[in-house]
Short mmCIF file of C-alpha atoms and ligand atoms in Angstrom, two decimals:
data_model
loop_
_atom_site.label_atom_id
_atom_site.label_comp_id
_atom_site.label_asym_id
_atom_site.label_seq_id
_atom_site.Cartn_x
_atom_site.Cartn_y
_atom_site.Cartn_z
CA MET A 1 71.37 47.39 -159.76
CA ILE A 2 70.17 44.03 -161.10
CA GLN A 3 68.92 44.05 -164.68
CA ARG A 4 65.55 42.38 -165.22
CA ASP A 5 66.08 39.34 -167.45
CA VAL A 6 64.66 36.14 -168.90
CA ILE A 7 66.30 32.86 -167.81
CA ILE A 8 65.76 29.85 -170.07
CA ALA A 9 65.27 26.59 -168.14
CA CYS A 10 67.50 24.07 -169.93
CA ASP A 11 65.57 21.00 -168.83
CA PHE A 12 67.39 18.65 -171.18
CA LYS A 13 68.57 15.15 -170.35
CA SER A 14 72.00 15.33 -171.99
CA ALA A 15 74.76 17.63 -173.14
CA GLU A 16 73.99 16.68 -176.71
CA ASP A 17 70.37 17.88 -176.48
CA THR A 18 71.47 21.02 -174.64
CA PHE A 19 74.08 22.04 -177.19
CA ARG A 20 71.73 21.27 -180.09
CA PHE A 21 69.37 23.80 -178.48
CA LEU A 22 72.08 26.36 -177.66
CA ASP A 23 73.48 26.23 -181.18
CA LEU A 24 70.22 27.86 -182.33
CA PHE A 25 71.31 30.97 -180.40
CA LYS A 26 74.82 31.17 -181.85
CA ALA A 27 74.06 34.23 -183.97
CA GLU A 28 72.27 36.07 -181.14
CA GLN A 29 74.12 39.14 -179.99
CA ARG A 30 73.17 38.67 -176.35
CA LYS A 31 73.68 35.16 -174.99
CA PRO A 32 70.61 34.03 -173.02
CA PHE A 33 70.88 33.54 -169.24
CA LEU A 34 70.34 29.78 -168.65
CA LYS A 35 69.09 27.65 -165.78
CA ILE A 36 70.71 24.25 -165.30
CA GLY A 37 68.81 21.93 -163.00
CA MET A 38 69.49 18.68 -161.21
CA GLU A 39 68.73 16.38 -164.16
CA LEU A 40 71.32 17.88 -166.49
CA PHE A 41 73.90 18.55 -163.75
CA TYR A 42 73.69 15.02 -162.35
CA ALA A 43 73.87 13.57 -165.87
CA GLU A 44 76.79 15.62 -167.16
CA GLY A 45 78.55 17.02 -164.08
CA PRO A 46 80.54 20.25 -163.74
CA ALA A 47 81.91 19.88 -167.29
CA ILE A 48 78.65 21.08 -168.79
CA VAL A 49 78.68 24.18 -166.61
CA ARG A 50 82.23 25.01 -167.73
CA GLU A 51 81.38 24.47 -171.38
CA ILE A 52 78.25 26.64 -171.25
CA LYS A 53 80.22 29.38 -169.45
CA ARG A 54 82.90 29.11 -172.11
CA ARG A 55 80.22 29.83 -174.70
CA GLY A 56 79.47 33.09 -172.90
CA HIS A 57 76.17 32.34 -171.14
CA ARG A 58 75.32 33.30 -167.58
CA ILE A 59 74.17 30.33 -165.49
CA PHE A 60 71.65 29.86 -162.70
CA LEU A 61 72.62 26.50 -161.19
CA ASP A 62 69.38 25.28 -159.65
CA LEU A 63 70.48 22.56 -157.21
CA LYS A 64 68.41 23.69 -154.19
CA LEU A 65 70.91 22.75 -151.47
CA HIS A 66 69.49 21.70 -148.08
CA ASP A 67 71.80 20.09 -145.51
CA ILE A 68 73.64 20.97 -142.30
CA PRO A 69 75.32 24.41 -142.48
CA ASN A 70 78.89 23.09 -142.69
CA THR A 71 78.11 20.76 -145.61
CA VAL A 72 76.24 23.46 -147.50
CA LYS A 73 79.09 25.93 -146.94
CA LYS A 74 81.65 23.54 -148.42
CA ALA A 75 79.42 22.59 -151.34
CA MET A 76 78.79 26.25 -152.11
CA ALA A 77 82.54 26.94 -152.19
CA VAL A 78 82.80 24.32 -154.94
CA LEU A 79 79.94 25.89 -156.93
CA SER A 80 81.51 29.31 -156.54
CA ARG A 81 84.72 28.06 -158.14
CA LEU A 82 82.61 26.84 -161.06
CA ASP A 83 81.93 30.51 -161.76
CA VAL A 84 78.13 30.24 -161.92
CA ASP A 85 76.13 33.48 -161.73
CA MET A 86 73.27 32.38 -159.48
CA CYS A 87 72.61 29.42 -157.21
CA ASN A 88 70.08 28.46 -154.58
CA VAL A 89 69.22 26.72 -151.31
CA HIS A 90 66.02 25.75 -149.50
CA ALA A 91 65.01 28.44 -147.01
CA ALA A 92 63.69 25.55 -144.87
CA GLY A 93 67.34 24.80 -144.05
CA THR A 94 67.18 27.74 -141.58
CA ILE A 95 68.89 31.13 -141.34
CA ASP A 96 72.10 29.52 -140.06
CA MET A 97 72.30 27.27 -143.09
CA MET A 98 71.67 30.18 -145.45
CA ARG A 99 74.39 32.25 -143.76
CA ALA A 100 76.81 29.34 -144.13
CA ALA A 101 75.87 29.05 -147.81
CA LEU A 102 76.65 32.71 -148.33
CA GLU A 103 80.00 32.35 -146.59
CA GLY A 104 80.97 29.36 -148.68
CA LEU A 105 79.96 31.11 -151.86
CA THR A 106 81.96 34.27 -151.24
CA ARG A 107 85.32 34.22 -153.03
CA GLU A 108 88.57 35.57 -151.61
CA ASP A 109 88.17 38.84 -153.51
CA GLY A 110 84.71 39.32 -151.98
CA SER A 111 82.80 38.56 -155.19
CA ARG A 112 80.18 35.83 -155.33
CA PRO A 113 77.29 34.52 -157.44
CA LEU A 114 73.78 35.70 -156.56
CA LEU A 115 72.24 33.47 -153.91
CA ILE A 116 68.50 32.95 -153.65
CA ALA A 117 66.30 30.62 -151.62
CA VAL A 118 63.32 28.44 -152.45
CA THR A 119 60.46 29.26 -150.07
CA GLN A 120 57.74 26.62 -150.33
CA LEU A 121 57.85 24.50 -153.47
CA THR A 122 54.78 25.14 -155.59
CA SER A 123 54.12 21.39 -155.44
CA THR A 124 53.54 21.65 -151.66
CA SER A 125 49.91 22.39 -150.86
CA GLU A 126 48.62 24.00 -147.69
CA GLU A 127 46.85 20.73 -146.88
CA ARG A 128 50.09 18.69 -147.11
CA MET A 129 51.95 21.32 -145.10
CA ARG A 130 49.45 20.91 -142.27
CA ARG A 131 48.98 17.13 -142.43
CA GLU A 132 52.52 15.95 -143.27
CA LEU A 133 54.83 18.74 -142.10
CA LEU A 134 52.70 19.92 -139.15
CA ILE A 135 53.04 23.54 -140.30
CA ASP A 136 49.90 25.18 -139.04
CA ALA A 137 50.00 28.39 -141.07
CA SER A 138 48.72 29.52 -144.43
CA ILE A 139 50.98 28.92 -147.38
CA ASN A 140 51.25 32.68 -148.02
CA ASP A 141 52.31 33.36 -144.42
CA THR A 142 54.92 30.61 -144.74
CA ILE A 143 56.27 32.08 -147.98
CA VAL A 144 56.53 35.57 -146.46
CA GLN A 145 58.21 34.24 -143.29
CA TYR A 146 60.71 32.18 -145.32
CA ALA A 147 61.41 35.23 -147.50
CA ARG A 148 62.02 37.34 -144.37
CA ASN A 149 64.41 34.66 -143.04
CA THR A 150 66.20 34.67 -146.37
CA LYS A 151 66.63 38.42 -146.21
CA GLU A 152 67.82 38.26 -142.60
CA ALA A 153 70.47 35.72 -143.63
CA GLY A 154 71.75 38.24 -146.18
CA LEU A 155 70.74 36.42 -149.37
CA ASP A 156 69.68 38.27 -152.50
CA GLY A 157 66.13 37.01 -152.94
CA VAL A 158 63.80 34.06 -153.41
CA VAL A 159 62.31 31.80 -156.04
CA CYS A 160 58.54 32.12 -155.98
CA SER A 161 55.47 32.12 -158.19
CA PRO A 162 55.11 35.37 -160.16
CA LEU A 163 51.77 35.77 -158.41
CA GLU A 164 53.62 35.88 -155.06
CA ALA A 165 56.30 38.36 -156.14
CA GLY A 166 54.30 41.43 -155.06
CA MET A 167 53.71 39.99 -151.60
CA VAL A 168 57.42 39.16 -151.20
CA LYS A 169 58.47 42.65 -152.34
CA ALA A 170 56.00 44.23 -149.91
CA ALA A 171 57.51 42.21 -147.04
CA CYS A 172 61.19 42.38 -147.96
CA GLY A 173 61.62 45.54 -150.04
CA ALA A 174 61.87 46.33 -153.75
CA GLY A 175 65.57 45.46 -153.88
CA PHE A 176 64.97 41.87 -152.72
CA LEU A 177 65.04 39.72 -155.84
CA THR A 178 62.18 37.55 -157.04
CA VAL A 179 62.98 34.81 -159.52
CA THR A 180 59.79 33.36 -160.89
CA PRO A 181 58.95 30.25 -162.93
CA GLY A 182 55.37 29.55 -164.03
CA VAL A 183 55.36 31.93 -167.00
CA ARG A 184 53.34 31.36 -170.15
CA PHE A 185 52.49 33.44 -173.21
CA ALA A 186 48.89 34.69 -173.22
CA ASP A 187 48.14 32.48 -176.25
CA GLY A 188 50.33 29.56 -175.05
CA ASP A 189 49.79 26.12 -173.51
CA ALA A 190 49.88 26.02 -169.67
CA GLY A 191 51.09 22.38 -169.59
CA ASP A 192 51.38 21.15 -165.99
CA GLN A 193 51.86 24.63 -164.50
CA VAL A 194 48.88 25.89 -162.50
CA ARG A 195 49.62 29.31 -161.05
CA ILE A 196 50.86 31.01 -164.18
CA THR A 197 51.09 34.46 -165.64
CA THR A 198 52.44 36.15 -168.77
CA PRO A 199 55.89 37.79 -169.07
CA ALA A 200 54.30 41.26 -169.20
CA ARG A 201 52.18 40.65 -166.09
CA ALA A 202 55.18 39.15 -164.23
CA ARG A 203 57.00 42.38 -164.94
CA GLU A 204 54.10 44.47 -163.59
CA ILE A 205 53.89 42.39 -160.40
CA GLY A 206 57.60 42.84 -159.77
CA SER A 207 59.56 39.77 -160.91
CA ASP A 208 63.24 40.47 -161.48
CA PHE A 209 63.94 37.27 -163.39
CA ILE A 210 61.44 34.99 -165.09
CA VAL A 211 62.43 31.35 -165.59
CA VAL A 212 60.90 30.09 -168.82
CA GLY A 213 61.25 26.51 -170.04
CA ARG A 214 58.89 24.87 -172.48
CA PRO A 215 57.36 28.05 -173.97
CA ILE A 216 60.87 28.56 -175.43
CA THR A 217 62.49 25.10 -175.54
CA ALA A 218 59.44 23.39 -177.10
CA ALA A 219 58.54 26.26 -179.46
CA ALA A 220 58.68 25.70 -183.22
CA ASP A 221 61.11 28.65 -183.32
CA PRO A 222 62.87 28.89 -179.92
CA VAL A 223 64.85 32.00 -180.85
CA ALA A 224 61.67 33.87 -181.84
CA ALA A 225 59.97 32.70 -178.61
CA TYR A 226 62.97 33.90 -176.55
CA ARG A 227 62.91 37.26 -178.31
CA ARG A 228 59.19 37.60 -177.68
CA CYS A 229 59.72 36.80 -174.01
CA VAL A 230 62.47 39.40 -173.67
CA ALA A 231 60.36 41.99 -175.53
CA GLU A 232 57.37 41.40 -173.21
CA PHE A 233 59.33 41.13 -169.96
CA VAL A 234 62.32 43.42 -170.38
CA GLY A 235 60.45 45.77 -172.67
CA GLU A 236 62.98 45.77 -175.44
CA MET A 237 64.85 43.21 -177.52
CA ARG A 238 68.48 43.70 -176.78
O1 C5P B 301 58.80 24.48 -168.78
P1 C5P B 301 58.50 25.45 -167.68
O2 C5P B 301 58.43 26.90 -168.16
O3 C5P B 301 57.27 25.07 -166.89
O4 C5P B 301 59.79 25.36 -166.73
C1 C5P B 301 59.85 26.01 -165.49
C2 C5P B 301 61.13 25.67 -164.80
O5 C5P B 301 61.10 26.22 -163.50
C3 C5P B 301 61.38 24.18 -164.62
O6 C5P B 301 62.79 23.98 -164.65
C4 C5P B 301 60.83 23.90 -163.24
O7 C5P B 301 61.45 22.80 -162.63
C5 C5P B 301 61.20 25.19 -162.51
N1 C5P B 301 60.37 25.48 -161.33
C6 C5P B 301 59.01 25.60 -161.38
N2 C5P B 301 58.29 25.88 -160.24
C7 C5P B 301 58.93 26.02 -159.07
C8 C5P B 301 60.31 25.91 -159.00
C9 C5P B 301 61.02 25.63 -160.16
O8 C5P B 301 58.41 25.49 -162.44
N3 C5P B 301 58.24 26.32 -158.00
#
């Protein structure tokens, strides 16, 4: 059974900025689950993943792989050896590619990190899908179909907007994970996010993990903001 949790998006440009932020959490009993994206990984390489793991954090390595199945399989084997806890691919890479990713990720003892897929990026509009990608379907139908493909390939779930989590659960079952960015406190600043919701509402709709960046990283007191997020989403401060 997967435990609902808050994942902090560590969208920092360097190891120095990241560790300055993480040092704030040194006294916290439970180390926050962290998301490392392309910017930080490409800047600092695997060393930053190892160091953050050494400090006791779980890591969602958000590199969104999308290539031919064989390449993705081999790349996933490398990420698996890095001992991350969650990684992802683009569902648009097809069921075959997702199966290959899963194979590459699975260690000799059968264990593996969670593997989820990006359906349609929230930056892709229905209009662009039709005009540029020649996908003649609604964005919601595309998201549900990509989620179904992801499930058929044997992955654990998808990244989607919290507002889409209910629809994905209805199509793929309650046990299919939804990892959702686009979360803001009710009294917070939306920034550039459009389709947003609060941690409490994300929980009601059915998110398993919320990915929260600036509401925590840019807060005057990031530890207090993290605690508030956990209290609203998980229902308790552990
Ligand atoms: O700062 P904020 O809470 O908006 O950060 C959200 C994080 O989730 C960022 O790392 C962003 O890149 C990521 N993300 C997103 N929307 C998606 C996919 C990923 O906001 N559809």
